[in-house]
């Protein structure tokens, strides 16, 4: 505790104690306690040592009853309202304070740009004063005076206002008029579709931002249920899709030089979640989709990433499958050590570097509005983003006329995928997908032919699995399916991807084909040997033995050895690998 803080505390509390006798009473028993040094400190408001200062002010601030007495004695009802508003909003303007109390913050209202603490009205000693941009014309400058509270005042106010040790509250039932958004199974399809499009180079998941034209095109290729399907605001029309793309971009790994096991999209997102949060560059533009004037370079020193981490850290505290009240979550993030300038997103010095405007209302946002128009919407937007990928369900009201599209959020509920994403459970199986939700593909009962229904925007995805043989017709072969498979696990993962894109009930022919691919992918086992690859083949796989004996192309690259073994020269391995894929084998 520095001298400046001690001087500030003395200035605040001296009027409350002046002319009074201070008695020290045990908080537990009510018995009077005798401490000559502390009594002298309080009665004379003189603190000769730092340890005495810490002890004395620990008493004043450690028990909300002492601070409550101060407010009753030294703050009028109007001043208590000002304190409450500054506590709730982090900042209020000096003009707002004067409107409430009738008292100016400064003794004289000359050009306050050059004010000093000597100009302060002593009624406002409890506050910190600061200059920041204000409405044009305020005091004939672009700057206005604002009130803030020091941390040592905020902590007892947490207790006084009942926000200390807050818990997330939850209910079983919610208002039937709210919109409930629950899309865990659909999210798995959408994210897998995005992943497949990226593999086919139809979408670039390394991009930080997509243009509106690109988003409109992708909306046809990745059809999803949107949060605001009837909105007239173009930035809100495809918000959910953009959140999905942001999370997929965050989880998009740098492709290694060597082939690795194909990772299910749920595991891919969990791995990314464990390593890093969603980067600010990816999500700030979605959280503040209704805001303009933000400067990217200021984001580096902003509280956006901290708020994202603090908010998502509360996911493990959500009450099971109940509906958790978003206001209780906001209150929890507003209390204790979490309650800092980061709740308002930008530090005051950075706030002044920008001209921030709400595009919906066309109003400037000043620092006294930053918590309500930036901080709270950011928290709500994080849960909308998690709902987009199926990690939570949300319930919200119509926010059409709101300053932010996210301000209608009322409740949030954890899903099974959310529990897996955050580490509450260790295994995850995607929910069964209703056939009615599947994209427009049909499977032939007698041949491995796929038909695409007219108007189906997902036709291009079939190129990853099959070969196009005509308009809206695709043929599936072992070679086409195994094109980018390198190990048996890749085959299993790719079959799962295919099933996600088509109805679960497949004709027997298709199930037999996939069973065959799974079996063959485990047939050949590699043995270590210098200069060659040594493979062991199953003694009961007559088809593979026949190919190695009779196929002229295959025979030139494989040397038969005893005990069902073959030798392949290192330089011939890639060629033989491709030849065997034609027949469904992974080498």
Coordinates of C-alpha atoms in Angstrom, one line a residue:
X1 CA 0.0 0.0 0.0
X2 CA 1.6 3.2 -1.1
X3 CA 1.6 6.6 0.5
X4 CA -0.8 8.0 -2.1
X5 CA -3.4 5.4 -1.4
X6 CA -3.0 5.9 2.4
X7 CA -3.4 9.7 1.9
X8 CA -6.5 9.0 -0.2
X9 CA -8.0 6.8 2.5
X10 CA -7.4 9.3 5.2
X11 CA -9.0 12.0 3.1
X12 CA -12.1 9.8 2.6
X13 CA -12.6 8.7 6.2
X14 CA -11.4 11.7 8.2
X15 CA -14.8 13.5 7.9
X16 CA -16.5 10.3 9.2
X17 CA -14.4 10.0 12.3
X18 CA -13.6 13.7 13.1
X19 CA -15.0 14.7 16.5
X20 CA -16.0 11.1 17.4
X21 CA -14.6 8.5 19.7
X22 CA -13.8 5.3 18.0
X23 CA -14.3 2.0 19.9
X24 CA -12.9 -1.3 18.7
X25 CA -15.4 -4.1 19.0
X26 CA -15.0 -7.8 18.2
X27 CA -17.0 -8.7 15.0
X28 CA -17.7 -12.2 16.5
X29 CA -18.4 -11.6 20.2
X30 CA -19.2 -7.9 20.4
X31 CA -16.8 -7.4 23.2
X32 CA -14.7 -4.3 23.3
X33 CA -11.1 -4.7 22.3
X34 CA -8.3 -2.5 23.7
X35 CA -5.6 -1.5 21.2
X36 CA -4.0 1.8 22.1
X37 CA -2.1 2.3 18.8
X38 CA -5.1 1.5 16.6
X39 CA -7.4 3.7 18.8
X40 CA -4.9 6.6 18.4
X41 CA -4.8 6.0 14.6
X42 CA -8.5 6.2 14.2
X43 CA -9.1 9.1 16.6
X44 CA -6.3 11.3 15.2
X45 CA -6.3 9.8 11.6
X46 CA -2.5 9.6 11.8
X47 CA -0.7 6.4 10.7
X48 CA 2.9 6.4 11.8
X49 CA 3.8 3.0 10.2
X50 CA 2.7 1.0 7.1
X51 CA 1.7 -2.0 9.2
X52 CA -0.6 0.1 11.3
X53 CA -2.1 1.6 8.1
X54 CA -2.8 -1.9 6.7
X55 CA -4.3 -3.1 10.0
X56 CA -6.5 0.0 10.5
X57 CA -7.9 0.1 6.9
X58 CA -8.2 -3.7 6.9
X59 CA -10.7 -3.1 9.7
X60 CA -12.6 -0.4 7.9
X61 CA -12.8 -2.3 4.6
X62 CA -12.8 -5.8 5.8
X63 CA -16.3 -5.6 7.4
X64 CA -19.1 -4.2 5.3
X65 CA -20.8 -2.9 8.5
X66 CA -18.0 -0.4 9.0
X67 CA -18.2 0.8 5.5
X68 CA -22.0 1.0 5.7
X69 CA -21.7 3.2 8.8
X70 CA -19.4 5.5 6.7
X71 CA -22.0 5.7 3.9
X72 CA -24.8 6.5 6.4
X73 CA -22.8 9.3 8.1
X74 CA -21.0 10.9 5.2
X75 CA -23.1 10.3 2.1
X76 CA -26.5 11.6 1.4
X77 CA -29.1 9.4 -0.3
X78 CA -28.2 11.2 -3.5
X79 CA -24.5 10.6 -3.1
X80 CA -25.2 6.9 -2.3
X81 CA -27.0 6.7 -5.6
X82 CA -24.0 8.1 -7.4
X83 CA -21.7 5.6 -5.6
X84 CA -24.0 2.8 -6.7
X85 CA -24.1 3.9 -10.3
X86 CA -20.3 4.2 -10.5
X87 CA -20.0 0.8 -8.9
X88 CA -22.5 -0.8 -11.4
X89 CA -21.2 1.0 -14.6
X90 CA -17.5 1.6 -13.6
X91 CA -17.7 5.2 -14.7
X92 CA -20.3 8.0 -14.7
X93 CA -19.9 11.5 -16.0
X94 CA -19.5 14.5 -13.7
X95 CA -22.6 16.0 -15.3
X96 CA -24.6 12.9 -14.3
X97 CA -23.3 13.1 -10.8
X98 CA -24.3 16.8 -10.6
X99 CA -27.7 16.0 -12.0
X100 CA -28.3 13.5 -9.1
X101 CA -26.8 15.5 -6.2
X102 CA -27.1 19.1 -7.3
X103 CA -23.5 19.5 -6.5
X104 CA -20.7 20.1 -9.0
X105 CA -17.7 17.7 -8.9
X106 CA -15.3 20.7 -9.2
X107 CA -15.4 23.8 -7.1
X108 CA -15.5 25.9 -10.3
X109 CA -16.4 24.9 -13.8
X110 CA -13.7 26.6 -15.8
X111 CA -11.8 24.6 -18.4
X112 CA -11.7 21.4 -16.5
X113 CA -9.0 20.0 -18.9
X114 CA -6.6 21.7 -16.5
X115 CA -8.2 20.7 -13.3
X116 CA -6.2 19.6 -10.3
X117 CA -7.2 17.7 -7.2
X118 CA -7.3 21.0 -5.3
X119 CA -10.3 22.0 -7.4
X120 CA -12.3 18.9 -6.3
X121 CA -15.5 19.4 -4.2
X122 CA -14.8 17.5 -1.0
X123 CA -18.1 15.7 -1.3
X124 CA -16.5 13.6 -4.1
X125 CA -13.4 12.6 -2.2
X126 CA -14.3 9.0 -2.4
X127 CA -14.0 9.0 -6.2
X128 CA -11.2 9.0 -8.7
X129 CA -11.5 11.7 -11.3
X130 CA -10.4 11.2 -14.9
X131 CA -10.8 12.9 -18.3
X132 CA -12.0 11.1 -21.3
X133 CA -13.9 11.9 -24.5
X134 CA -17.4 13.1 -24.0
X135 CA -20.3 14.4 -26.1
X136 CA -19.4 17.1 -28.5
X137 CA -19.8 20.5 -26.9
X138 CA -19.5 19.3 -23.3
X139 CA -17.6 22.2 -21.5
X140 CA -16.7 23.5 -25.0
X141 CA -14.2 20.6 -25.6
X142 CA -14.3 17.0 -26.7
X143 CA -13.4 15.9 -23.2
X144 CA -15.5 15.4 -20.2
X145 CA -14.9 14.6 -16.5
X146 CA -15.8 11.1 -15.2
X147 CA -16.0 9.5 -11.8
X148 CA -14.4 6.1 -11.0
X149 CA -13.9 4.1 -7.8
X150 CA -10.6 2.9 -6.4
X151 CA -10.3 -0.9 -5.9
X152 CA -10.2 -0.5 -2.1
X153 CA -13.7 1.0 -2.2
X154 CA -15.1 -1.6 -4.7
X155 CA -14.3 -4.6 -2.5
X156 CA -16.4 -3.5 0.5
X157 CA -19.2 -2.5 -1.9
X158 CA -19.2 -6.1 -3.2
X159 CA -20.1 -7.2 0.3
X160 CA -22.5 -4.3 0.8
X161 CA -24.4 -4.9 -2.4
X162 CA -24.5 -8.7 -1.9
X163 CA -22.2 -9.6 -4.8
X164 CA -19.4 -11.1 -2.8
X165 CA -19.2 -14.9 -3.1
X166 CA -22.0 -14.9 -5.7
X167 CA -23.1 -18.1 -7.2
X168 CA -24.6 -18.9 -10.6
X169 CA -28.4 -19.4 -10.1
X170 CA -30.3 -22.0 -12.2
X171 CA -33.9 -23.0 -12.8
X172 CA -35.6 -26.0 -14.3
X173 CA -38.2 -24.1 -16.4
X174 CA -38.1 -20.9 -18.3
X175 CA -40.5 -18.4 -19.8
X176 CA -42.2 -20.0 -22.8
X177 CA -42.0 -16.8 -24.8
X178 CA -38.2 -17.0 -25.0
X179 CA -36.5 -18.4 -28.1
X180 CA -34.7 -21.7 -27.2
X181 CA -31.7 -22.4 -29.5
X182 CA -30.5 -26.0 -29.2
X183 CA -28.4 -27.3 -32.1
X184 CA -25.7 -29.8 -30.8
X185 CA -26.3 -32.4 -33.5
X186 CA -26.7 -29.9 -36.3
X187 CA -23.5 -28.1 -35.2
X188 CA -21.5 -31.4 -35.6
X189 CA -22.8 -31.6 -39.2
X190 CA -22.0 -28.0 -40.0
X191 CA -18.5 -28.1 -38.5
X192 CA -17.7 -31.4 -40.3
X193 CA -19.0 -29.8 -43.5
X194 CA -16.7 -26.8 -43.0
X195 CA -13.8 -29.2 -42.4
X196 CA -14.5 -31.1 -45.6
X197 CA -14.8 -27.9 -47.6
X198 CA -11.4 -26.9 -46.3
X199 CA -9.9 -30.2 -47.3
X200 CA -11.2 -29.7 -50.8
X201 CA -9.8 -26.1 -50.8
X202 CA -13.3 -24.6 -51.2
X203 CA -12.8 -22.6 -48.0
X204 CA -9.8 -21.1 -46.4
X205 CA -9.9 -21.6 -42.6
X206 CA -6.7 -19.7 -42.1
X207 CA -8.5 -16.4 -42.8
X208 CA -9.2 -14.0 -39.9
X209 CA -12.3 -12.6 -41.6
X210 CA -14.7 -13.3 -44.5
X211 CA -16.4 -10.7 -46.6
X212 CA -20.2 -10.5 -46.6
X213 CA -20.1 -11.8 -50.2
X214 CA -18.1 -14.8 -49.1
X215 CA -20.4 -15.5 -46.2
X216 CA -23.4 -15.5 -48.4
X217 CA -21.8 -18.0 -50.7
X218 CA -20.7 -20.2 -47.8
X219 CA -24.2 -20.0 -46.3
X220 CA -25.4 -22.1 -49.3
X221 CA -22.7 -24.6 -48.8
X222 CA -23.0 -24.9 -45.0
X223 CA -26.7 -24.5 -44.3
X224 CA -27.4 -23.8 -40.6
X225 CA -30.2 -22.6 -38.5
X226 CA -29.4 -19.0 -37.7
X227 CA -30.0 -17.0 -34.4
X228 CA -31.9 -14.2 -36.1
X229 CA -33.4 -15.6 -39.4
X230 CA -35.8 -12.7 -39.8
X231 CA -33.4 -9.9 -39.2
X232 CA -33.2 -6.9 -41.5
X233 CA -29.6 -6.1 -40.4
X234 CA -27.2 -7.7 -42.8
X235 CA -24.5 -8.1 -40.2
X236 CA -26.8 -10.3 -38.1
X237 CA -28.1 -12.5 -40.9
X238 CA -25.3 -15.1 -40.7
X239 CA -23.9 -14.6 -37.3
X240 CA -24.1 -18.3 -36.3
X241 CA -22.2 -19.4 -39.4
X242 CA -19.5 -16.9 -38.8
X243 CA -19.1 -18.1 -35.2
X244 CA -18.8 -21.7 -36.5
X245 CA -16.1 -20.6 -39.0
X246 CA -14.2 -18.7 -36.3
X247 CA -14.1 -21.8 -34.0
X248 CA -13.0 -24.0 -36.9
X249 CA -10.3 -21.5 -37.9
X250 CA -9.1 -21.5 -34.3
X251 CA -9.0 -25.3 -34.3
X252 CA -7.4 -25.5 -37.8
X253 CA -4.0 -27.0 -37.2
X254 CA -0.9 -26.3 -39.3
X255 CA -0.7 -29.3 -41.6
X256 CA 2.3 -31.4 -40.6
X257 CA 4.8 -32.7 -43.2
X258 CA 4.0 -36.3 -42.4
X259 CA 0.5 -37.7 -42.6
X260 CA -1.2 -38.1 -39.2
X261 CA -4.3 -39.7 -37.9
X262 CA -7.5 -37.9 -39.0
X263 CA -9.1 -36.2 -35.9
X264 CA -12.9 -36.0 -35.4
X265 CA -14.1 -32.4 -35.4
X266 CA -15.2 -32.7 -31.7
X267 CA -11.6 -33.8 -30.7
X268 CA -10.1 -31.0 -32.9
X269 CA -12.1 -28.3 -31.1
X270 CA -11.3 -29.8 -27.6
X271 CA -7.5 -29.9 -28.4
X272 CA -7.7 -26.2 -29.5
X273 CA -9.7 -25.3 -26.4
X274 CA -7.1 -26.8 -24.1
X275 CA -4.2 -25.0 -25.8
X276 CA -5.6 -21.5 -26.3
X277 CA -8.8 -19.5 -26.2
X278 CA -10.5 -18.2 -29.3
X279 CA -8.1 -15.5 -30.4
X280 CA -9.3 -11.9 -30.1
X281 CA -8.7 -11.4 -33.8
X282 CA -11.3 -14.1 -34.6
X283 CA -14.1 -13.2 -32.2
X284 CA -13.9 -9.5 -31.5
X285 CA -15.5 -8.6 -34.8
X286 CA -18.4 -11.0 -34.1
X287 CA -18.9 -9.9 -30.5
X288 CA -18.9 -6.2 -31.7
X289 CA -20.6 -6.8 -35.0
X290 CA -22.8 -3.7 -34.3
X291 CA -19.8 -1.5 -33.5
X292 CA -17.4 0.5 -35.6
X293 CA -14.3 2.6 -34.8
X294 CA -12.4 -0.1 -32.9
X295 CA -8.7 -0.1 -33.7
X296 CA -7.0 -3.5 -34.1
X297 CA -3.7 -2.4 -32.6
X298 CA -5.5 -1.4 -29.4
X299 CA -6.9 -4.9 -29.1
X300 CA -3.5 -6.1 -28.0
X301 CA -3.7 -4.2 -24.7
X302 CA -7.5 -4.6 -24.3
X303 CA -9.4 -6.8 -21.8
X304 CA -11.1 -8.9 -24.5
X305 CA -9.0 -12.0 -24.1
X306 CA -9.1 -11.8 -20.3
X307 CA -12.9 -11.5 -20.4
X308 CA -13.2 -14.4 -22.7
X309 CA -11.0 -16.5 -20.4
X310 CA -12.9 -15.5 -17.3
X311 CA -16.3 -16.1 -18.9
X312 CA -15.4 -19.5 -20.4
X313 CA -13.8 -20.5 -17.1
X314 CA -17.3 -20.4 -15.5
X315 CA -18.6 -23.0 -17.9
X316 CA -17.6 -25.8 -15.5
X317 CA -19.7 -24.1 -12.8
X318 CA -22.9 -24.3 -14.8
X319 CA -25.6 -26.4 -13.0
X320 CA -25.9 -29.6 -15.0
X321 CA -28.7 -29.7 -17.4
X322 CA -30.5 -26.8 -15.8
X323 CA -31.1 -23.3 -17.2
X324 CA -28.4 -21.0 -15.8
X325 CA -29.4 -17.3 -15.3
X326 CA -27.1 -15.1 -17.4
X327 CA -27.6 -12.1 -15.1
X328 CA -26.1 -14.2 -12.2
X329 CA -23.1 -14.9 -14.5
X330 CA -22.7 -11.2 -15.3
X331 CA -22.9 -10.3 -11.6
X332 CA -20.2 -12.9 -10.8
X333 CA -17.9 -11.4 -13.4
X334 CA -18.6 -8.0 -11.9
X335 CA -17.4 -8.8 -8.4
X336 CA -14.1 -9.2 -6.5
X337 CA -10.9 -9.5 -8.4
X338 CA -12.7 -10.0 -11.6
X339 CA -14.1 -6.4 -11.4
X340 CA -11.5 -4.2 -13.1
X341 CA -11.3 -1.9 -16.1
X342 CA -11.2 -5.0 -18.3
X343 CA -15.0 -5.4 -17.7
X344 CA -15.3 -2.3 -19.9
X345 CA -12.9 -3.8 -22.4
X346 CA -10.6 -0.9 -23.0
X347 CA -8.4 0.9 -20.6
X348 CA -9.3 4.7 -20.3
X349 CA -6.0 5.7 -22.1
X350 CA -6.8 3.4 -25.0
X351 CA -10.5 4.4 -25.1
X352 CA -9.5 7.9 -26.0
X353 CA -7.6 6.7 -29.0
X354 CA -10.8 5.6 -30.8
X355 CA -14.1 7.1 -31.9
X356 CA -16.5 4.2 -31.2
X357 CA -19.9 4.3 -32.7
X358 CA -22.9 1.9 -32.4
X359 CA -23.9 1.3 -36.0
X360 CA -27.5 0.4 -35.0
X361 CA -28.3 3.5 -33.1
X362 CA -25.6 5.7 -34.8
X363 CA -24.6 7.0 -31.4
X364 CA -21.0 7.5 -30.1
X365 CA -20.1 5.3 -27.2
X366 CA -18.2 7.1 -24.3
X367 CA -16.4 5.5 -21.4
X368 CA -19.4 5.8 -19.1
X369 CA -21.4 3.6 -21.5
X370 CA -18.6 1.1 -22.2
X371 CA -19.7 -1.5 -19.7
X372 CA -23.3 -1.6 -20.9
X373 CA -22.6 -1.3 -24.6
X374 CA -19.3 -3.3 -24.8
X375 CA -18.6 -5.3 -21.6
X376 CA -22.0 -7.0 -21.1
X377 CA -22.6 -7.7 -24.8
X378 CA -19.2 -9.3 -25.0
X379 CA -20.1 -11.7 -22.2
X380 CA -23.4 -12.6 -23.9
X381 CA -21.8 -12.9 -27.3
X382 CA -19.4 -15.6 -25.9
X383 CA -22.4 -17.8 -25.0
X384 CA -24.0 -17.2 -28.5
X385 CA -20.7 -18.3 -30.0
X386 CA -20.6 -21.5 -27.8
X387 CA -24.3 -22.1 -28.8
X388 CA -23.2 -21.9 -32.5
X389 CA -20.9 -24.9 -32.1
X390 CA -23.4 -26.9 -29.9
X391 CA -21.4 -26.5 -26.6
X392 CA -24.4 -24.8 -24.9
X393 CA -28.1 -24.3 -25.4
X394 CA -29.4 -20.7 -25.0
X395 CA -32.7 -19.0 -24.4
X396 CA -33.1 -15.4 -25.5
X397 CA -35.7 -12.7 -26.2
X398 CA -36.1 -10.7 -29.4
X399 CA -33.1 -8.3 -29.5
X400 CA -34.2 -6.6 -32.7
X401 CA -34.3 -3.1 -31.2
X402 CA -31.4 -3.6 -28.8
X403 CA -28.1 -1.9 -28.9
X404 CA -26.5 -5.3 -29.4
X405 CA -27.9 -8.5 -31.0
X406 CA -26.8 -10.4 -27.9
X407 CA -28.5 -8.4 -25.2
X408 CA -31.6 -10.6 -25.3
X409 CA -29.8 -13.5 -23.7
X410 CA -31.5 -14.8 -20.6
X411 CA -30.4 -18.4 -19.9
X412 CA -27.7 -20.8 -20.9
X413 CA -27.5 -24.6 -20.5
X414 CA -24.6 -27.0 -20.9
X415 CA -24.7 -29.7 -23.5
X416 CA -22.9 -33.0 -23.6
X417 CA -20.5 -31.6 -26.2
X418 CA -19.9 -28.6 -23.9
X419 CA -19.1 -30.9 -21.0
X420 CA -16.6 -32.8 -23.3
X421 CA -15.1 -29.5 -24.6
X422 CA -14.4 -28.2 -21.1
X423 CA -13.0 -31.5 -19.8
X424 CA -16.0 -32.4 -17.5
X425 CA -16.3 -35.7 -19.4
X426 CA -13.6 -37.6 -21.2
X427 CA -15.4 -39.3 -24.1
X428 CA -17.9 -37.9 -26.6
X429 CA -20.2 -39.5 -29.2
X430 CA -22.1 -37.1 -31.4
X431 CA -25.9 -37.3 -31.1
X432 CA -27.8 -39.4 -33.6
X433 CA -28.8 -37.2 -36.5
X434 CA -32.3 -37.3 -37.8
X435 CA -32.5 -38.3 -41.5
X436 CA -34.7 -35.3 -42.1
X437 CA -31.7 -33.0 -41.3
X438 CA -29.4 -34.7 -43.7
X439 CA -28.2 -32.9 -46.9
X440 CA -29.8 -33.8 -50.2
X441 CA -28.1 -37.0 -51.2
X442 CA -29.6 -40.4 -52.1
X443 CA -27.7 -43.8 -52.2
X444 CA -28.4 -46.4 -54.8
X445 CA -29.4 -49.8 -53.4
X446 CA -27.6 -51.9 -56.0
X447 CA -24.5 -49.9 -57.0
X448 CA -22.1 -47.6 -55.1
X449 CA -23.7 -44.6 -56.8
X450 CA -24.6 -41.3 -55.1
X451 CA -27.4 -39.1 -56.5
X452 CA -27.5 -35.4 -55.5
X453 CA -31.0 -33.9 -55.4
X454 CA -31.7 -30.7 -57.5
X455 CA -30.7 -27.5 -55.7
X456 CA -28.3 -29.3 -53.3
X457 CA -25.4 -26.9 -52.5
X458 CA -23.2 -29.6 -51.0
X459 CA -22.4 -31.5 -54.2
X460 CA -18.8 -30.4 -54.1
X461 CA -18.3 -32.3 -50.9
X462 CA -18.7 -35.6 -52.7
X463 CA -15.4 -35.0 -54.5
X464 CA -13.7 -35.9 -51.3
X465 CA -15.2 -39.4 -51.3
X466 CA -16.1 -40.3 -54.8
X467 CA -15.7 -39.5 -58.5
X468 CA -18.3 -37.5 -60.5
X469 CA -19.6 -39.6 -63.4
X470 CA -22.4 -37.3 -64.6
X471 CA -24.7 -34.4 -63.6
X472 CA -25.5 -34.9 -59.9
X473 CA -24.1 -38.5 -60.0
X474 CA -21.1 -39.8 -58.2
X475 CA -19.4 -43.2 -58.1
X476 CA -17.7 -44.5 -55.0
X477 CA -14.7 -46.7 -55.3
X478 CA -12.1 -47.9 -52.9
X479 CA -9.5 -45.8 -54.6
X480 CA -11.6 -42.6 -54.5
X481 CA -12.5 -43.1 -50.9
X482 CA -9.0 -43.9 -49.7
X483 CA -7.5 -40.9 -51.6
X484 CA -6.3 -39.1 -48.5
X485 CA -6.1 -42.0 -46.0
X486 CA -2.7 -43.1 -44.7
X487 CA -3.4 -45.2 -41.6
X488 CA -6.3 -47.4 -40.6
X489 CA -7.7 -44.8 -38.2
X490 CA -8.0 -42.4 -41.2
X491 CA -10.3 -44.9 -42.9
X492 CA -12.6 -45.2 -39.8
X493 CA -12.7 -41.4 -39.4
X494 CA -13.5 -40.8 -43.1
X495 CA -16.3 -43.4 -42.9
X496 CA -17.7 -41.5 -39.9
X497 CA -17.5 -38.2 -41.9
X498 CA -19.4 -39.8 -44.8
X499 CA -22.1 -41.0 -42.5
X500 CA -22.5 -37.5 -41.1
X501 CA -23.3 -36.2 -44.5
X502 CA -25.9 -38.9 -45.4
X503 CA -28.8 -40.6 -43.8
X504 CA -27.8 -43.1 -41.0
X505 CA -29.9 -45.9 -42.6
X506 CA -27.7 -47.1 -45.4
X507 CA -28.4 -49.9 -47.8
X508 CA -26.7 -53.2 -47.0
X509 CA -24.4 -52.9 -50.0
X510 CA -22.9 -49.7 -48.6
X511 CA -22.4 -51.1 -45.1
X512 CA -20.7 -54.1 -46.6
X513 CA -18.4 -51.8 -48.6
X514 CA -17.4 -49.9 -45.5
X515 CA -16.9 -53.0 -43.5
X516 CA -14.6 -54.3 -46.2
X517 CA -12.5 -51.1 -46.2
X518 CA -12.1 -51.3 -42.4
X519 CA -11.0 -54.9 -42.6
X520 CA -8.5 -54.3 -45.4
X521 CA -7.1 -51.3 -43.8
X522 CA -5.7 -53.5 -41.0
X523 CA -4.5 -56.3 -43.3
X524 CA -1.0 -55.3 -44.0
X525 CA 1.4 -54.8 -41.0
X526 CA 4.8 -53.1 -41.4
X527 CA 8.0 -54.7 -39.9
X528 CA 11.2 -52.7 -39.4
X529 CA 14.1 -53.5 -41.8
X530 CA 16.9 -51.2 -43.2
X531 CA 16.5 -50.0 -46.8
X532 CA 13.2 -51.8 -47.2
X533 CA 9.7 -51.9 -45.9
X534 CA 8.8 -55.3 -44.6
X535 CA 5.1 -56.1 -44.5
X536 CA 3.3 -59.0 -43.0
X537 CA 0.1 -60.0 -44.8
X538 CA -2.8 -62.1 -43.3
X539 CA -2.7 -65.8 -44.1
X540 CA -6.4 -65.9 -44.7
X541 CA -6.6 -62.9 -47.1
X542 CA -6.7 -64.8 -50.4
X543 CA -7.5 -61.7 -52.5
X544 CA -4.4 -59.8 -51.3
X545 CA -2.3 -62.9 -51.9
X546 CA -3.7 -63.2 -55.4
X547 CA -2.9 -59.5 -56.2
X548 CA 0.7 -59.9 -55.0
X549 CA 1.1 -63.0 -57.2
X550 CA -0.7 -62.2 -60.4
X551 CA -1.1 -58.4 -60.8
X552 CA 1.8 -57.4 -63.1
X553 CA 2.0 -53.8 -61.8
X554 CA 2.0 -54.8 -58.2
X555 CA 4.4 -57.6 -58.6
X556 CA 7.2 -55.3 -60.0
X557 CA 7.3 -53.4 -56.7
X558 CA 6.8 -56.2 -54.1
X559 CA 9.2 -59.0 -53.4
X560 CA 7.6 -62.1 -51.8
X561 CA 9.3 -63.6 -48.8
X562 CA 8.5 -66.6 -46.5
X563 CA 5.8 -66.7 -43.9
X564 CA 3.4 -64.3 -45.6
X565 CA 5.9 -61.4 -45.8
X566 CA 6.7 -59.0 -48.6
X567 CA 9.7 -56.7 -49.1
X568 CA 9.2 -53.2 -50.7
X569 CA 12.2 -51.0 -51.5
X570 CA 11.9 -47.6 -49.9
X571 CA 11.8 -45.8 -53.2
X572 CA 8.9 -48.1 -54.5
X573 CA 6.8 -47.7 -51.4
X574 CA 4.7 -44.6 -52.6
X575 CA 3.9 -46.3 -55.9
X576 CA 2.8 -49.6 -54.4
X577 CA 0.8 -47.8 -51.8
X578 CA -1.3 -46.1 -54.5
X579 CA -1.7 -49.3 -56.5
X580 CA -3.1 -51.2 -53.4
X581 CA -5.5 -48.3 -52.6
X582 CA -7.3 -49.2 -55.9
X583 CA -8.3 -52.4 -54.2
X584 CA -9.1 -51.0 -50.8
X585 CA -5.9 -51.7 -49.0
X586 CA -3.9 -49.3 -46.8
X587 CA -0.1 -50.0 -46.9

